[in-house]
mmCIF file of C-alpha atoms in Angstrom:
data_model
loop_
_atom_site.group_PDB
_atom_site.id
_atom_site.type_symbol
_atom_site.label_atom_id
_atom_site.label_comp_id
_atom_site.label_asym_id
_atom_site.label_seq_id
_atom_site.Cartn_x
_atom_site.Cartn_y
_atom_site.Cartn_z
ATOM 1 C CA MET N 361 -40.132 -1.097 -58.756
ATOM 2 C CA ALA N 362 -40.664 -4.497 -59.962
ATOM 3 C CA GLU N 363 -43.628 -6.992 -59.399
ATOM 4 C CA ILE N 364 -44.579 -10.466 -60.558
ATOM 5 C CA THR N 365 -48.054 -12.157 -59.642
ATOM 6 C CA GLN N 366 -48.558 -15.727 -60.312
ATOM 7 C CA HIS N 367 -50.716 -18.346 -58.727
ATOM 8 C CA ASP N 368 -48.335 -19.124 -56.114
ATOM 9 C CA GLY N 369 -48.267 -15.536 -55.023
ATOM 10 C CA THR N 370 -46.942 -11.958 -55.641
ATOM 11 C CA TRP N 371 -43.312 -10.762 -55.249
ATOM 12 C CA THR N 372 -42.760 -6.838 -55.168
ATOM 13 C CA PHE N 373 -39.418 -5.174 -54.939
ATOM 14 C CA ASP N 374 -39.059 -1.435 -54.244
ATOM 15 C CA GLY N 375 -35.398 -1.186 -54.217
ATOM 16 C CA GLU N 376 -35.053 -1.873 -50.353
ATOM 17 C CA THR N 377 -37.177 -4.905 -49.586
ATOM 18 C CA VAL N 378 -38.641 -7.972 -51.269
ATOM 19 C CA ARG N 379 -42.242 -8.087 -50.309
ATOM 20 C CA ILE N 380 -43.606 -11.762 -50.657
ATOM 21 C CA VAL N 381 -47.421 -12.340 -50.509
ATOM 22 C CA PRO N 382 -48.305 -16.124 -50.927
ATOM 23 C CA GLY N 383 -51.252 -17.342 -52.902
ATOM 24 C CA GLN N 384 -54.402 -18.595 -51.240
ATOM 25 C CA GLY N 385 -55.482 -21.190 -53.782
ATOM 26 C CA ARG N 386 -55.788 -24.858 -52.844
ATOM 27 C CA GLY N 387 -52.442 -25.722 -54.593
ATOM 28 C CA VAL N 388 -50.473 -23.361 -52.324
ATOM 29 C CA HIS N 389 -48.471 -25.426 -49.912
ATOM 30 C CA PRO N 390 -49.841 -24.998 -46.283
ATOM 31 C CA VAL N 391 -46.412 -23.828 -45.101
ATOM 32 C CA ARG N 392 -46.619 -20.825 -47.232
ATOM 33 C CA ARG N 393 -50.182 -20.134 -46.506
ATOM 34 C CA GLU N 394 -49.820 -20.315 -42.655
ATOM 35 C CA LEU N 395 -46.419 -18.339 -42.784
ATOM 36 C CA GLY N 396 -48.229 -15.492 -44.707
ATOM 37 C CA GLU N 397 -46.903 -12.306 -46.016
ATOM 38 C CA LEU N 398 -42.969 -11.716 -45.726
ATOM 39 C CA THR N 399 -40.969 -8.548 -45.936
ATOM 40 C CA VAL N 400 -37.237 -9.253 -46.843
ATOM 41 C CA PRO N 401 -34.917 -6.645 -46.326
ATOM 42 C CA LEU N 402 -32.125 -6.287 -49.017
ATOM 43 C CA ARG N 403 -29.285 -6.853 -46.481
ATOM 44 C CA ALA N 404 -30.688 -10.454 -45.944
ATOM 45 C CA VAL N 405 -30.388 -11.420 -49.652
ATOM 46 C CA ALA N 406 -27.442 -13.340 -50.955
ATOM 47 C CA GLY N 407 -28.682 -13.658 -54.548
ATOM 48 C CA ILE N 408 -31.559 -14.290 -56.801
ATOM 49 C CA SER N 409 -32.119 -16.414 -59.937
ATOM 50 C CA PHE N 410 -34.804 -17.501 -62.555
ATOM 51 C CA GLU N 411 -34.688 -20.952 -63.765
ATOM 52 C CA PRO N 412 -36.696 -21.388 -67.026
ATOM 53 C CA HIS N 413 -37.858 -24.932 -68.114
ATOM 54 C CA ARG N 414 -40.309 -26.105 -70.779
ATOM 55 C CA LYS N 415 -43.582 -25.404 -68.924
ATOM 56 C CA GLY N 416 -42.392 -22.139 -67.229
ATOM 57 C CA GLY N 417 -39.756 -21.642 -64.682
ATOM 58 C CA ARG N 418 -39.107 -20.853 -61.091
ATOM 59 C CA LEU N 419 -37.890 -17.806 -59.304
ATOM 60 C CA ARG N 420 -35.472 -18.311 -56.237
ATOM 61 C CA LEU N 421 -34.584 -15.874 -53.773
ATOM 62 C CA ARG N 422 -31.348 -17.016 -51.953
ATOM 63 C CA LEU N 423 -31.145 -15.611 -48.490
ATOM 64 C CA ARG N 424 -27.886 -15.224 -46.366
ATOM 65 C CA ASP N 425 -27.133 -17.985 -44.163
ATOM 66 C CA GLY N 426 -28.785 -17.429 -40.744
ATOM 67 C CA ALA N 427 -30.992 -14.603 -41.995
ATOM 68 C CA CYS N 428 -34.405 -16.411 -41.773
ATOM 69 C CA PRO N 429 -35.430 -18.593 -38.733
ATOM 70 C CA VAL N 430 -37.594 -20.666 -40.882
ATOM 71 C CA LEU N 431 -34.809 -21.779 -43.226
ATOM 72 C CA ARG N 432 -32.480 -22.222 -40.049
ATOM 73 C CA ALA N 433 -35.170 -24.614 -38.452
ATOM 74 C CA ALA N 434 -35.733 -26.456 -41.774
ATOM 75 C CA ASP N 435 -32.055 -26.955 -42.367
ATOM 76 C CA GLY N 436 -32.533 -27.434 -46.145
ATOM 77 C CA ARG N 437 -35.270 -30.071 -45.823
ATOM 78 C CA LEU N 438 -38.033 -27.947 -47.201
ATOM 79 C CA LYS N 439 -39.694 -29.245 -50.289
ATOM 80 C CA ASP N 440 -39.714 -26.553 -53.353
ATOM 81 C CA ALA N 441 -43.377 -26.238 -52.905
ATOM 82 C CA ALA N 442 -43.113 -25.477 -49.243
ATOM 83 C CA ASP N 443 -40.288 -23.012 -49.575
ATOM 84 C CA PRO N 444 -41.598 -19.335 -49.327
ATOM 85 C CA TYR N 445 -38.519 -17.984 -51.146
ATOM 86 C CA GLN N 446 -39.649 -19.912 -54.391
ATOM 87 C CA LEU N 447 -42.153 -18.738 -57.051
ATOM 88 C CA ALA N 448 -43.605 -20.969 -59.836
ATOM 89 C CA VAL N 449 -43.548 -18.855 -63.030
ATOM 90 C CA GLU N 450 -45.832 -19.474 -65.931
ATOM 91 C CA LYS N 451 -44.400 -19.777 -69.349
ATOM 92 C CA ASP N 452 -45.494 -16.558 -70.646
ATOM 93 C CA ARG N 453 -44.193 -14.638 -67.676
ATOM 94 C CA GLY N 454 -40.439 -15.357 -68.133
ATOM 95 C CA GLY N 455 -39.539 -11.907 -69.220
ATOM 96 C CA VAL N 456 -41.076 -10.391 -66.114
ATOM 97 C CA ALA N 457 -39.306 -12.773 -63.886
ATOM 98 C CA ASP N 458 -35.917 -11.981 -65.725
ATOM 99 C CA TYR N 459 -36.708 -8.082 -65.121
ATOM 100 C CA PHE N 460 -37.343 -8.877 -61.478
ATOM 101 C CA VAL N 461 -34.131 -10.676 -61.094
ATOM 102 C CA GLU N 462 -32.013 -7.833 -62.883
ATOM 103 C CA GLU N 463 -33.584 -5.246 -60.407
ATOM 104 C CA VAL N 464 -32.755 -7.185 -57.359
ATOM 105 C CA ARG N 465 -29.189 -8.085 -58.524
ATOM 106 C CA ASN N 466 -28.593 -4.440 -59.587
ATOM 107 C CA ALA N 467 -29.556 -3.331 -56.115
ATOM 108 C CA LEU N 468 -27.414 -5.964 -54.321
ATOM 109 C CA LEU N 469 -24.423 -4.670 -56.451
ATOM 110 C CA LEU N 470 -24.982 -1.116 -56.003
ATOM 111 C CA GLU N 471 -25.433 -1.627 -52.121
ATOM 112 C CA GLN N 472 -22.539 -4.063 -51.901
ATOM 113 C CA VAL N 473 -24.563 -6.401 -49.987
ATOM 114 C CA PRO N 474 -22.345 -9.321 -48.493
ATOM 115 C CA SER N 475 -23.283 -12.901 -49.307
ATOM 116 C CA GLY N 476 -21.855 -14.323 -46.225
ATOM 117 C CA PRO N 477 -23.490 -15.456 -43.123
ATOM 118 C CA THR N 478 -25.321 -13.046 -40.659
ATOM 119 C CA ASP N 479 -24.557 -12.340 -37.070
ATOM 120 C CA GLY N 480 -28.349 -12.798 -36.201
ATOM 121 C CA PHE N 481 -31.651 -13.309 -37.504
ATOM 122 C CA LEU N 482 -32.789 -10.440 -39.944
ATOM 123 C CA LEU N 483 -36.500 -11.626 -40.276
ATOM 124 C CA PRO N 484 -38.720 -11.926 -37.253
ATOM 125 C CA GLY N 485 -39.948 -15.437 -37.975
ATOM 126 C CA PRO N 486 -43.630 -16.784 -37.892
ATOM 127 C CA SER N 487 -46.062 -14.717 -36.016
ATOM 128 C CA VAL N 488 -47.490 -16.040 -32.941
ATOM 129 C CA PRO N 489 -49.838 -17.708 -31.859
ATOM 130 C CA VAL N 490 -48.777 -20.662 -34.322
ATOM 131 C CA ALA N 491 -49.624 -24.198 -34.485
ATOM 132 C CA GLY N 492 -48.780 -27.072 -36.583
ATOM 133 C CA GLY N 493 -47.978 -30.964 -36.672
ATOM 134 C CA GLY N 494 -49.872 -33.906 -37.473
ATOM 135 C CA GLY N 495 -49.014 -37.719 -36.726
ATOM 136 C CA ASP N 496 -49.681 -38.173 -33.134
ATOM 137 C CA GLY N 497 -50.423 -34.687 -32.016
ATOM 138 C CA THR N 498 -50.260 -30.989 -32.627
ATOM 139 C CA ALA N 499 -47.787 -28.281 -31.175
ATOM 140 C CA SER N 500 -48.633 -24.759 -30.577
ATOM 141 C CA PHE N 501 -46.799 -21.788 -29.279
ATOM 142 C CA ASP N 502 -48.168 -18.389 -28.129
ATOM 143 C CA GLY N 503 -44.749 -16.719 -27.699
ATOM 144 C CA GLU N 504 -44.394 -17.587 -24.112
ATOM 145 C CA THR N 505 -45.682 -21.324 -23.695
ATOM 146 C CA VAL N 506 -45.132 -24.435 -25.888
ATOM 147 C CA ARG N 507 -48.125 -26.805 -25.788
ATOM 148 C CA LEU N 508 -48.328 -30.622 -27.212
ATOM 149 C CA THR N 509 -51.612 -32.192 -27.278
ATOM 150 C CA TRP N 510 -52.032 -35.802 -28.429
ATOM 151 C CA ASN N 511 -54.630 -37.490 -30.588
ATOM 152 C CA TRP N 512 -55.969 -41.008 -30.683
ATOM 153 C CA LYS N 513 -52.887 -42.338 -32.544
ATOM 154 C CA ALA N 514 -50.512 -41.399 -29.771
ATOM 155 C CA GLU N 515 -48.663 -43.942 -27.820
ATOM 156 C CA GLU N 516 -50.068 -44.772 -24.310
ATOM 157 C CA VAL N 517 -47.051 -43.228 -22.633
ATOM 158 C CA LYS N 518 -47.963 -39.780 -24.243
ATOM 159 C CA SER N 519 -51.858 -40.097 -24.098
ATOM 160 C CA SER N 520 -51.906 -41.214 -20.457
ATOM 161 C CA GLY N 521 -50.104 -38.239 -19.281
ATOM 162 C CA GLY N 522 -52.319 -35.774 -21.119
ATOM 163 C CA PRO N 523 -51.366 -32.604 -22.839
ATOM 164 C CA VAL N 524 -47.743 -31.207 -22.024
ATOM 165 C CA ALA N 525 -47.080 -27.384 -21.711
ATOM 166 C CA PHE N 526 -43.843 -25.731 -20.612
ATOM 167 C CA PRO N 527 -42.398 -22.085 -20.901
ATOM 168 C CA VAL N 528 -39.981 -21.137 -23.701
ATOM 169 C CA SER N 529 -37.532 -20.005 -21.125
ATOM 170 C CA GLU N 530 -36.943 -23.777 -20.328
ATOM 171 C CA VAL N 531 -36.262 -24.654 -23.896
ATOM 172 C CA THR N 532 -32.595 -25.304 -24.798
ATOM 173 C CA GLY N 533 -33.029 -26.764 -28.122
ATOM 174 C CA VAL N 534 -35.586 -27.635 -30.838
ATOM 175 C CA HIS N 535 -35.233 -29.872 -33.958
ATOM 176 C CA TRP N 536 -37.640 -30.410 -36.726
ATOM 177 C CA MET N 537 -37.283 -33.355 -39.234
ATOM 178 C CA PRO N 538 -39.897 -34.322 -41.945
ATOM 179 C CA SER N 539 -40.901 -37.679 -42.717
ATOM 180 C CA ILE N 540 -38.388 -38.977 -45.469
ATOM 181 C CA GLY N 541 -39.294 -42.205 -47.216
ATOM 182 C CA LEU N 542 -40.396 -44.834 -44.604
ATOM 183 C CA ALA N 543 -38.915 -42.944 -41.846
ATOM 184 C CA ASN N 544 -41.049 -40.947 -39.562
ATOM 185 C CA GLY N 545 -40.150 -37.387 -38.901
ATOM 186 C CA HIS N 546 -40.358 -35.342 -35.675
ATOM 187 C CA LEU N 547 -40.730 -32.047 -33.869
ATOM 188 C CA ARG N 548 -38.655 -32.309 -30.767
ATOM 189 C CA PHE N 549 -37.975 -29.931 -27.873
ATOM 190 C CA PHE N 550 -35.103 -30.132 -25.650
ATOM 191 C CA ARG N 551 -35.632 -28.712 -21.911
ATOM 192 C CA GLY N 552 -33.181 -27.733 -19.145
ATOM 193 C CA VAL N 553 -30.473 -30.107 -18.112
ATOM 194 C CA ALA N 554 -32.087 -32.892 -20.193
ATOM 195 C CA GLY N 555 -31.449 -30.821 -23.384
ATOM 196 C CA LEU N 556 -27.741 -30.763 -22.608
ATOM 197 C CA SER N 557 -27.288 -34.446 -22.075
ATOM 198 C CA SER N 558 -25.103 -36.431 -24.353
ATOM 199 C CA ALA N 559 -27.500 -39.382 -24.128
ATOM 200 C CA PRO N 560 -29.518 -40.381 -27.108
ATOM 201 C CA ALA N 561 -33.064 -38.987 -27.219
ATOM 202 C CA PRO N 562 -35.850 -41.481 -26.958
ATOM 203 C CA ALA N 563 -37.888 -42.281 -30.255
ATOM 204 C CA ALA N 564 -40.200 -39.497 -31.021
ATOM 205 C CA GLU N 565 -43.418 -41.882 -30.647
ATOM 206 C CA TYR N 566 -42.418 -42.348 -27.019
ATOM 207 C CA ASP N 567 -40.904 -38.960 -26.173
ATOM 208 C CA PRO N 568 -43.487 -36.599 -24.241
ATOM 209 C CA TYR N 569 -41.710 -33.673 -25.568
ATOM 210 C CA ALA N 570 -41.771 -34.506 -29.231
ATOM 211 C CA LEU N 571 -44.479 -35.052 -32.022
ATOM 212 C CA ASP N 572 -44.157 -38.154 -34.176
ATOM 213 C CA LEU N 573 -44.592 -37.126 -37.752
ATOM 214 C CA TRP N 574 -45.911 -39.813 -40.165
ATOM 215 C CA GLY N 575 -45.678 -37.855 -43.514
ATOM 216 C CA LEU N 576 -49.301 -38.466 -44.293
ATOM 217 C CA SER N 577 -50.270 -34.959 -45.004
ATOM 218 C CA LYS N 578 -48.587 -31.790 -46.343
ATOM 219 C CA LYS N 579 -50.059 -30.103 -43.180
ATOM 220 C CA GLU N 580 -47.435 -31.849 -41.019
ATOM 221 C CA TYR N 581 -44.651 -29.589 -42.465
ATOM 222 C CA THR N 582 -46.344 -26.593 -40.750
ATOM 223 C CA ALA N 583 -44.594 -28.220 -37.483
ATOM 224 C CA VAL N 584 -41.594 -26.370 -38.828
ATOM 225 C CA LEU N 585 -43.030 -22.916 -38.248
ATOM 226 C CA VAL N 586 -43.514 -23.820 -34.625
ATOM 227 C CA ALA N 587 -39.947 -24.716 -34.436
ATOM 228 C CA ALA N 588 -38.783 -21.439 -36.078
ATOM 229 C CA ALA N 589 -41.217 -19.402 -33.806
ATOM 230 C CA VAL N 590 -39.466 -20.896 -30.786
ATOM 231 C CA LEU N 591 -35.902 -20.821 -32.152
ATOM 232 C CA VAL N 592 -36.074 -17.153 -32.924
ATOM 233 C CA ARG N 593 -36.698 -16.564 -29.126
ATOM 234 C CA LEU N 594 -33.895 -18.782 -27.825
ATOM 235 C CA PRO N 595 -30.763 -16.657 -26.608
ATOM 236 C CA ASN N 596 -28.244 -19.087 -28.034
ATOM 237 C CA ALA N 597 -30.096 -19.731 -31.411
ATOM 238 C CA MET N 598 -27.216 -17.990 -33.323
ATOM 239 C CA ALA N 599 -24.360 -19.606 -31.510
ATOM 240 C CA PRO N 600 -21.421 -20.503 -33.573
ATOM 241 C CA ASP N 601 -20.904 -24.035 -34.607
ATOM 242 C CA THR N 602 -18.099 -25.480 -32.289
ATOM 243 C CA ALA N 603 -18.901 -29.183 -32.759
ATOM 244 C CA GLY N 604 -18.733 -29.437 -36.606
ATOM 245 C CA PRO N 605 -21.321 -29.068 -39.345
ATOM 246 C CA GLY N 606 -24.617 -30.750 -38.641
ATOM 247 C CA THR N 607 -24.030 -31.232 -35.019
ATOM 248 C CA ALA N 608 -25.110 -29.230 -31.930
ATOM 249 C CA ALA N 609 -22.880 -26.673 -30.387
ATOM 250 C CA ILE N 610 -23.981 -27.753 -26.949
ATOM 251 C CA PRO N 611 -22.954 -30.709 -24.596
ATOM 252 C CA GLY N 612 -25.542 -32.855 -26.456
ATOM 253 C CA ALA N 613 -23.630 -32.807 -29.594
ATOM 254 C CA ALA N 614 -23.214 -36.565 -29.405
ATOM 255 C CA ALA N 615 -26.691 -37.286 -29.575
ATOM 256 C CA ALA N 616 -27.200 -34.815 -32.280
ATOM 257 C CA ALA N 617 -24.332 -36.276 -34.430
ATOM 258 C CA SER N 618 -26.158 -39.761 -34.070
ATOM 259 C CA GLY N 619 -29.254 -38.146 -35.911
ATOM 260 C CA THR N 620 -31.397 -38.506 -32.885
ATOM 261 C CA ALA N 621 -31.309 -34.915 -31.617
ATOM 262 C CA ILE N 622 -29.981 -31.421 -32.538
ATOM 263 C CA GLY N 623 -30.205 -28.345 -30.375
ATOM 264 C CA ALA N 624 -31.274 -24.965 -31.297
ATOM 265 C CA THR N 625 -27.537 -23.939 -30.928
ATOM 266 C CA ALA N 626 -26.771 -26.111 -34.043
ATOM 267 C CA ALA N 627 -24.388 -25.042 -36.743
ATOM 268 C CA GLY N 628 -24.639 -21.709 -38.188
ATOM 269 C CA ALA N 629 -25.001 -23.519 -41.471
ATOM 270 C CA ILE N 630 -28.520 -24.459 -40.572
ATOM 271 C CA GLY N 631 -31.011 -22.814 -42.899
ATOM 272 C CA ALA N 632 -30.190 -22.387 -46.622
ATOM 273 C CA GLY N 633 -28.595 -25.125 -48.577
ATOM 274 C CA PRO N 634 -25.309 -24.588 -50.648
ATOM 275 C CA ASP N 635 -25.476 -21.191 -52.243
ATOM 276 C CA GLU N 636 -23.535 -20.491 -55.591
ATOM 277 C CA ASP N 637 -22.902 -16.967 -54.375
ATOM 278 C CA GLY N 638 -21.342 -18.163 -51.050
ATOM 279 C CA ALA N 639 -19.089 -20.840 -52.876
ATOM 280 C CA ALA N 640 -17.839 -17.828 -55.384
ATOM 281 C CA GLU N 641 -17.337 -15.682 -52.419
ATOM 282 C CA GLY N 642 -14.938 -18.276 -50.862
ATOM 283 C CA ALA N 643 -12.864 -18.219 -54.053
ATOM 284 C CA ARG N 644 -13.046 -14.471 -54.493
ATOM 285 C CA LEU N 645 -9.581 -12.649 -55.053
ATOM 286 C CA SER N 646 -8.537 -11.034 -51.774
ATOM 287 C CA LYS N 647 -8.041 -7.656 -53.249
ATOM 288 C CA ALA N 648 -5.680 -9.188 -55.764
ATOM 289 C CA PRO N 649 -5.968 -10.633 -59.249
ATOM 290 C CA ALA N 650 -6.189 -14.421 -59.898
ATOM 291 C CA THR N 651 -2.509 -15.026 -59.634
ATOM 292 C CA PRO N 652 -0.106 -17.083 -57.469
ATOM 293 C CA PRO N 653 -0.031 -15.554 -53.805
ATOM 294 C CA ALA N 654 3.495 -14.521 -54.300
ATOM 295 C CA THR N 655 2.760 -11.878 -56.761
ATOM 296 C CA ALA N 656 -1.014 -11.047 -55.848
ATOM 297 C CA THR N 657 -0.771 -8.228 -53.313
ATOM 298 C CA ALA N 658 -3.026 -5.320 -52.367
ATOM 299 C CA THR N 659 0.001 -3.053 -52.087
ATOM 300 C CA PRO N 660 2.219 -1.627 -54.867
ATOM 301 C CA PRO N 661 5.216 -3.685 -55.609
ATOM 302 C CA GLY N 662 8.526 -2.758 -54.017
ATOM 303 C CA PRO N 663 11.462 -1.231 -55.779
ATOM 304 C CA THR N 664 12.989 -4.600 -56.411
ATOM 305 C CA ALA N 665 9.792 -5.654 -58.493
ATOM 306 C CA ALA N 666 10.841 -6.302 -62.183
ATOM 307 C CA THR N 667 7.672 -7.014 -63.802
ATOM 308 C CA PRO N 668 4.103 -5.381 -63.340
ATOM 309 C CA THR N 669 1.420 -7.174 -61.643
ATOM 310 C CA PRO N 670 -0.276 -9.339 -64.127
ATOM 311 C CA ALA N 671 -3.947 -9.163 -64.962
ATOM 312 C CA PRO N 672 -6.263 -11.863 -64.265
ATOM 313 C CA ALA N 673 -6.278 -14.496 -66.729
ATOM 314 C CA PRO N 674 -9.237 -13.853 -69.280
ATOM 315 C CA ASP N 675 -9.829 -17.528 -69.672
ATOM 316 C CA ALA N 676 -10.141 -18.336 -66.030
ATOM 317 C CA PRO N 677 -13.936 -18.143 -65.578
ATOM 318 C CA PRO N 678 -15.581 -17.944 -62.126
ATOM 319 C CA ALA N 679 -16.622 -21.126 -60.298
ATOM 320 C CA ALA N 680 -19.896 -20.969 -62.360
ATOM 321 C CA ASP N 681 -21.109 -18.619 -64.983
ATOM 322 C CA ASP N 682 -23.742 -17.156 -62.618
ATOM 323 C CA HIS N 683 -24.761 -13.797 -63.232
ATOM 324 C CA ASP N 684 -24.293 -12.798 -59.623
ATOM 325 C CA VAL N 685 -20.729 -14.031 -59.478
ATOM 326 C CA LEU N 686 -19.773 -12.221 -62.672
ATOM 327 C CA LEU N 687 -21.153 -8.818 -61.278
ATOM 328 C CA ARG N 688 -19.030 -9.402 -58.143
ATOM 329 C CA ARG N 689 -16.069 -10.081 -60.146
ATOM 330 C CA LEU N 690 -16.499 -6.828 -62.008
ATOM 331 C CA GLN N 691 -16.842 -5.000 -58.790
ATOM 332 C CA GLU N 692 -13.548 -6.646 -57.632
ATOM 333 C CA LEU N 693 -11.658 -5.645 -60.651
ATOM 334 C CA GLY N 694 -12.899 -2.072 -60.160
ATOM 335 C CA GLU N 695 -11.328 -2.066 -56.573
ATOM 336 C CA LEU N 696 -8.049 -3.410 -57.947
ATOM 337 C CA HIS N 697 -7.840 -0.712 -60.594
ATOM 338 C CA ARG N 698 -8.746 2.020 -58.136
ATOM 339 C CA SER N 699 -6.041 0.755 -55.660
ATOM 340 C CA GLY N 700 -3.445 0.840 -58.361
ATOM 341 C CA VAL N 701 -2.906 -2.875 -58.580
ATOM 342 C CA LEU N 702 -4.236 -2.981 -62.072
ATOM 343 C CA THR N 703 -3.040 -0.733 -64.896
ATOM 344 C CA GLU N 704 -5.655 0.780 -67.184
ATOM 345 C CA ASP N 705 -4.899 -1.674 -70.072
ATOM 346 C CA GLU N 706 -4.932 -4.566 -67.537
ATOM 347 C CA PHE N 707 -8.211 -3.509 -66.099
ATOM 348 C CA THR N 708 -9.792 -3.058 -69.469
ATOM 349 C CA ALA N 709 -8.714 -6.487 -70.856
ATOM 350 C CA ALA N 710 -9.878 -8.306 -67.666
ATOM 351 C CA LYS N 711 -13.207 -6.310 -67.844
ATOM 352 C CA GLN N 712 -13.942 -7.162 -71.322
ATOM 353 C CA ALA N 713 -13.281 -10.889 -70.680
ATOM 354 C CA VAL N 714 -15.818 -10.904 -67.751
ATOM 355 C CA LEU N 715 -18.465 -8.908 -70.016
ATOM 356 C CA LYS N 716 -18.358 -11.460 -72.562
ATOM 357 C CA ARG N 717 -19.777 -14.035 -70.036
ATOM 358 C CA LEU N 718 -22.734 -11.926 -69.091
#
């Protein structure tokens, strides 16, 4: 059991789940307050780290790609303060944060949790009813119907038509983009055949199925919760990426690639940003030491093999001296030793080289 309590919230780990309870102070970001308590199963976790700095540090829980609908809807655009999987740690609590990290990492190693993408959401998404937005209106979703209501700042093409409501069964895609610099953001919904069109979507300020987000308040970020709640209820939300990273895997991909629209069936990479564990996983040994492919095999060498399989070079470090990566390397070496690819001496030498980096 591990627990850390800070102004931003409380994290608890019981060996199977990470329970995240956000703080309720004025300094806590609206996205985290509105999202509320999260229960993250261990199988959804890709890694965890504590990043110390002069005034304290930051605890980061890295989820597997596709595990969380909020991260998928955000597509890496959440600010640190809005990210529910980050916790600001005070300077005198660094030791507690380190202990928390060790407990989660050890559990990941013992359970052999993969760090690659998931086949579906492992978290339920925001509870409904949920509402959010700003700029020229507010979006709300009760689990069945999406509603867009306009304020006095909305363009006449929107306000003259009154509030818009449509069932989630008509939604083919949803895209959230926060305001960045001088460019407005949006929360846009795609419906029926129109959502599958390759034609560019109209500007959000004139689109009756989109909120135009101006970036004047942190509250506008809560629109991503509406996007996530809708996204998790779309049957094709986890469709594989067939149009390339950052584009929609539906016929509307051309519009999405232009930056004007993206469907809910967008690339499976939507969600968390680049992950050190994921990068290291791609460079893992495929049941063989870090030697040229011609000599690295998972089966014992044939009768014609004149030399034993060499051990991994001790001076060849992982892609980064990340604790998670090194633990996984130890696990790989153990598998190679048990399968007979490495001798006892080779295994011992390689293990010591990795342990020196821990």
